[in-house]
Coordinates of C-alpha atoms in Angstrom, one line a residue:
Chain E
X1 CA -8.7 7.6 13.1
X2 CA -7.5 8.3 9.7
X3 CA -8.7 8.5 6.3
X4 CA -7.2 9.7 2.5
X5 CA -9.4 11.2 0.1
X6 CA -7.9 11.4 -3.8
X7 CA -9.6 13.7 -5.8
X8 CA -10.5 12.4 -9.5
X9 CA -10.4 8.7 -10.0
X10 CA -9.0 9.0 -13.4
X11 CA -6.9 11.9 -14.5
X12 CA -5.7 12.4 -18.5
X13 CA -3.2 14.6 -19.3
X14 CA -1.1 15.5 -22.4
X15 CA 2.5 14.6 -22.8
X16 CA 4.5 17.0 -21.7
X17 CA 1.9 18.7 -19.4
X18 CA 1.8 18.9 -16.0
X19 CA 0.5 16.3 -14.0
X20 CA -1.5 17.3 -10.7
X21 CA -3.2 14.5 -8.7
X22 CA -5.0 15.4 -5.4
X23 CA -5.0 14.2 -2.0
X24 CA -6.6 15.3 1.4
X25 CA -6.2 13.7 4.5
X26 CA -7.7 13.7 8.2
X27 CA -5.9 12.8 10.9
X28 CA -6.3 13.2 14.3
X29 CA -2.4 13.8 15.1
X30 CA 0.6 14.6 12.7
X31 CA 0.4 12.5 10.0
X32 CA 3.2 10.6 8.0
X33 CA 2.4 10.8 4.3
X34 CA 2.9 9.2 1.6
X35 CA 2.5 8.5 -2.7
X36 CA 2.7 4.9 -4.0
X37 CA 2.7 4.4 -7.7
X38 CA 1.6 0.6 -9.0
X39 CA 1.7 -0.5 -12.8
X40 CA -0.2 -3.2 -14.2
X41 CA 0.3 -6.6 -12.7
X42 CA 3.3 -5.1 -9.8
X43 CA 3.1 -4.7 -6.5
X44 CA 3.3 -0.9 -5.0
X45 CA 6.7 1.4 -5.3
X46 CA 7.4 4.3 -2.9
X47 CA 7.0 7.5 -5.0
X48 CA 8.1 9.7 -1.9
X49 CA 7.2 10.2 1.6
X50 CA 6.8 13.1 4.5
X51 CA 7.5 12.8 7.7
X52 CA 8.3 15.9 9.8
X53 CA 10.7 19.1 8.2
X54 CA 10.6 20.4 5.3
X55 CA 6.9 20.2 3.8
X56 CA 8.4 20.6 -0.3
X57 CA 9.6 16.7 -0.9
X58 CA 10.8 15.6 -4.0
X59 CA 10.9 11.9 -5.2
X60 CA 11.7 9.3 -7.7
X61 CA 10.9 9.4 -11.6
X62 CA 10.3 13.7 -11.1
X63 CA 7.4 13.9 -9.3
X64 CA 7.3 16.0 -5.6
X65 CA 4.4 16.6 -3.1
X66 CA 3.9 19.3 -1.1
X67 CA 2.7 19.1 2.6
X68 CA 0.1 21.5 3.4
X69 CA -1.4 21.1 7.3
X70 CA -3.6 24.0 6.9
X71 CA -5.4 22.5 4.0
X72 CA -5.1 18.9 5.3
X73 CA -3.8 18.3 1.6
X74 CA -0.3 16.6 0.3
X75 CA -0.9 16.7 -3.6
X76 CA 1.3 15.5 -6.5
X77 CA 2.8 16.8 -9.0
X78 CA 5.0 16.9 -12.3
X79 CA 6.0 19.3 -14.3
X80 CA 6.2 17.5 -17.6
X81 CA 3.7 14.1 -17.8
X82 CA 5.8 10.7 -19.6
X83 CA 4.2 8.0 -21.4
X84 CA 5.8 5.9 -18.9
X85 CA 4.2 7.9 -15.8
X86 CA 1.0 6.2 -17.2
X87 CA -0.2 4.1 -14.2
X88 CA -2.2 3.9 -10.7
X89 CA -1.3 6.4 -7.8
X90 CA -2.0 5.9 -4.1
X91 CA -1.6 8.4 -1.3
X92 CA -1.4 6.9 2.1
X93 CA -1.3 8.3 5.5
X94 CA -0.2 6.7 9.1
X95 CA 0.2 7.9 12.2
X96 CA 4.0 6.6 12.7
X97 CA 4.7 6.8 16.3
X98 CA 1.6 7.9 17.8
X99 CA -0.9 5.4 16.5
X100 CA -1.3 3.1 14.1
X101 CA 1.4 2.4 11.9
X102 CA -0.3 0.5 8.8
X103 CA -0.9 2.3 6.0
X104 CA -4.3 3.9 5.1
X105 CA -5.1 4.1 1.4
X106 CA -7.1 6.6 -0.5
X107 CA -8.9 4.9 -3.8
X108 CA -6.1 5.6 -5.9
X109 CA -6.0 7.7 -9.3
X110 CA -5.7 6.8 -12.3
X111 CA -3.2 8.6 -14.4
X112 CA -3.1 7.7 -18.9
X113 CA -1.0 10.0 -20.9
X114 CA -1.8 10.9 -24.3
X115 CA 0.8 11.6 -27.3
Chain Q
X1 CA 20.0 -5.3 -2.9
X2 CA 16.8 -7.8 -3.0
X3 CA 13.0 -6.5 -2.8
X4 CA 10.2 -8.1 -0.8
X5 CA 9.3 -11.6 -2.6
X6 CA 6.4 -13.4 -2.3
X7 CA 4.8 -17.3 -3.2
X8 CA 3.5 -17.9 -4.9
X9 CA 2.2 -15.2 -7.2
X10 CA -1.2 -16.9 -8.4
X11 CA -2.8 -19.3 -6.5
X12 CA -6.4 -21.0 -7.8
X13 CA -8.0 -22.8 -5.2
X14 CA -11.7 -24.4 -4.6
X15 CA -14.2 -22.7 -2.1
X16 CA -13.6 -24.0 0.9
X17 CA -10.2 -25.3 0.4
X18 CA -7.5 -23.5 2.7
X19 CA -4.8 -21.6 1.3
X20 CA -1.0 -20.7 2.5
X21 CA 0.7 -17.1 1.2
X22 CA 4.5 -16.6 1.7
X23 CA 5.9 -13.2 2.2
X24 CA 10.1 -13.2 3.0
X25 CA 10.8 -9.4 3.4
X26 CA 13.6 -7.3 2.9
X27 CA 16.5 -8.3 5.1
X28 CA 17.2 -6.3 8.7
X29 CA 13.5 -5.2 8.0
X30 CA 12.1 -5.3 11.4
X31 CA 8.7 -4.5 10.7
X32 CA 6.1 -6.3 8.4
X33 CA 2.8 -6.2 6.7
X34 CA 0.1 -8.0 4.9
X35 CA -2.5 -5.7 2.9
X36 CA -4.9 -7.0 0.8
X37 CA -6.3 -5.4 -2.7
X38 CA -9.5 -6.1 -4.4
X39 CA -11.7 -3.9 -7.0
X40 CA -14.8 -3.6 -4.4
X41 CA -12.3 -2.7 -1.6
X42 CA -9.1 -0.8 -2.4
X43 CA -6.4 -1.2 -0.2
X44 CA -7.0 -2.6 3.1
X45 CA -4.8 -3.8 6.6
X46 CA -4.7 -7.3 7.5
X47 CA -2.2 -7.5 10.0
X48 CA 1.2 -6.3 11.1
X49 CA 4.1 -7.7 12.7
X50 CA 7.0 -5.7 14.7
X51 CA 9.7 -7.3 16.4
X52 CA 8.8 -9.6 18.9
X53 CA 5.7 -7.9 20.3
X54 CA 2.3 -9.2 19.8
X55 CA 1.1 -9.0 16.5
X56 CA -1.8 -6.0 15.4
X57 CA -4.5 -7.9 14.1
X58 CA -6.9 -5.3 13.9
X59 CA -7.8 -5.4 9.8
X60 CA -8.0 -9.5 9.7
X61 CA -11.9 -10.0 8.3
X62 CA -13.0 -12.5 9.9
X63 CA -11.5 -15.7 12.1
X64 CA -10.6 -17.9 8.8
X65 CA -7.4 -15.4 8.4
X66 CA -4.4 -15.6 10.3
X67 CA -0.8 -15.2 10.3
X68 CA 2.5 -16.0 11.5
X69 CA 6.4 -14.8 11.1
X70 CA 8.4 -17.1 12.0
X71 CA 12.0 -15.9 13.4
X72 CA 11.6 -12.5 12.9
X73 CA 11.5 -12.7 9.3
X74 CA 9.6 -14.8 6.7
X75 CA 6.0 -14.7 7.4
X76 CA 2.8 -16.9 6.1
X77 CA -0.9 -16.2 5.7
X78 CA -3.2 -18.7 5.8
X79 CA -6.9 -18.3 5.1
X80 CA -8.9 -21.0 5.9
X81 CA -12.2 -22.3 4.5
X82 CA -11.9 -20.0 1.5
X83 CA -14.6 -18.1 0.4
X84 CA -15.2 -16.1 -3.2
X85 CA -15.1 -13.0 -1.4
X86 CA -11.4 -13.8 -0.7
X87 CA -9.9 -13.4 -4.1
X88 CA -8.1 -10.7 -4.4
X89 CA -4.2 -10.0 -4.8
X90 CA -2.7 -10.1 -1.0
X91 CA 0.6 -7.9 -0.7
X92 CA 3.3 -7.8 1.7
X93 CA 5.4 -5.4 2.7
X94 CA 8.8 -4.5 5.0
X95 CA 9.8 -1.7 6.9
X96 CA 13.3 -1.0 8.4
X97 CA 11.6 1.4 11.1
X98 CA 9.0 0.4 13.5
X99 CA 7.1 4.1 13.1
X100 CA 7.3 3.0 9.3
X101 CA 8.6 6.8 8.6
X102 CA 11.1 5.1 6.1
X103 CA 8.4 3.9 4.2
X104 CA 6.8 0.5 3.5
X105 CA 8.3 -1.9 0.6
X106 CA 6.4 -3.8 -1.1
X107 CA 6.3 -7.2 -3.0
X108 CA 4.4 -8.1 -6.3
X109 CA 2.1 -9.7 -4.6
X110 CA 0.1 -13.3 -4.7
X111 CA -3.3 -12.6 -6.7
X112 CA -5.7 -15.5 -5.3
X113 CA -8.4 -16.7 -7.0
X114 CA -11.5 -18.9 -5.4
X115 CA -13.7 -20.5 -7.8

């Protein structure tokens, strides 16, 4: 089985201050991971994803997530928070081919930027 | 190219009545999911599809809920004898890979509402 924690249910930062939103995972095999952001009233966009190689992976809009297996974790980041990063983030973990391949959510975070 | 779409994207229905969802997913996408996302709940599976192989219907609530995709591509949800506890917004998403390490995409979604 599987399972995402995500640290902080709402996270404020400054504009122009680095962003840092947690997430821990348990899996019983390698996991793929993944972020999803969602703004009001969309459905859910892929942010970035691991799967196997290198553990540093950078995705859309600035943000990357490193891969850590000896701390279970795959946590955000930004260097410099946008107004328009304001919105709900979602890591998700499967198994990909060696279980089950639906997505499993943490809660999500939410992220408000402040001028 | 076009995203996952889904119809429609608000239904109001009566307790008890049954509903239909439409999800038509991203073209050559061979893999396909329904999730479903409510405030008490998060995220959660409802089913997946993948190729022609028997559907996992592992996250389906209860035996009012099923689905179908219909020549490999567009699929439908139906929920029968609708309950309040079924509103929620119900989100499909596409995957070009079977181990889903490409990622999931998702559409905006069909927010339901049972009065």
């Amino acid at each position: 089985a599987q399972s995402v924690t995500q640290l902080g249910s709402h996270v404020s930062v400054s504009e122009g201050a680095l962003v840092l939103l947690r997430c821990n995972y348990s899996s019983s095999v390698p996991p793929y991971l993944f972020w999803y952001v969602q703004y009001p009233n969309q459905g859910l966009q892929l942010l970035l994803k691991y799967t196997t190689g290198a553990t540093l992976v950078k995705g859309i809009n600035g943000f990357e997530a490193e891969f850590k297996k000896s701390e279970t974790s795959f946590h955000l980041t930004k260097p410099s928070a946008h107004m328009s990063d304001a919105a709900e983030y979602f890591c998700a973990v499967t198994l990909g081919d060696t279980g089950r391949r639906a997505l499993t959510f943490g809660s999500g975070t939410r992220l408000q930027v402040q001028p | 190219g076009a995203g996952v779409s889904q119809s429609p994207s608000n239904k109001v229905t009566e307790k008890g009545k049954d509903v239909e969802l439409r999800c038509d997913p991203i073209s050559g996408h061979t893999a396909l999911y329904w999730y479903r996302q409510s405030l008490g709940q998060g995220l959660e599976f409802l089913i997946y599809f993948q190729g022609n192989s028997a559907p996992d219907k592992s996250g389906l609530p209860s035996d009012r809920f099923s689905a179908e995709r219909t020549g490999g591509s567009v699929s439908t949800l139906t929920i029968q004898r609708t309950q309040q506890e079924d509103s929620a917004v119900y989100l499909c998403a596409s995957s070009p890979s079977p181990s889903g390490g490409a990622g999931q995409f998702f559409g905006p979604g069909t927010r339901l509402t049972v009065l």
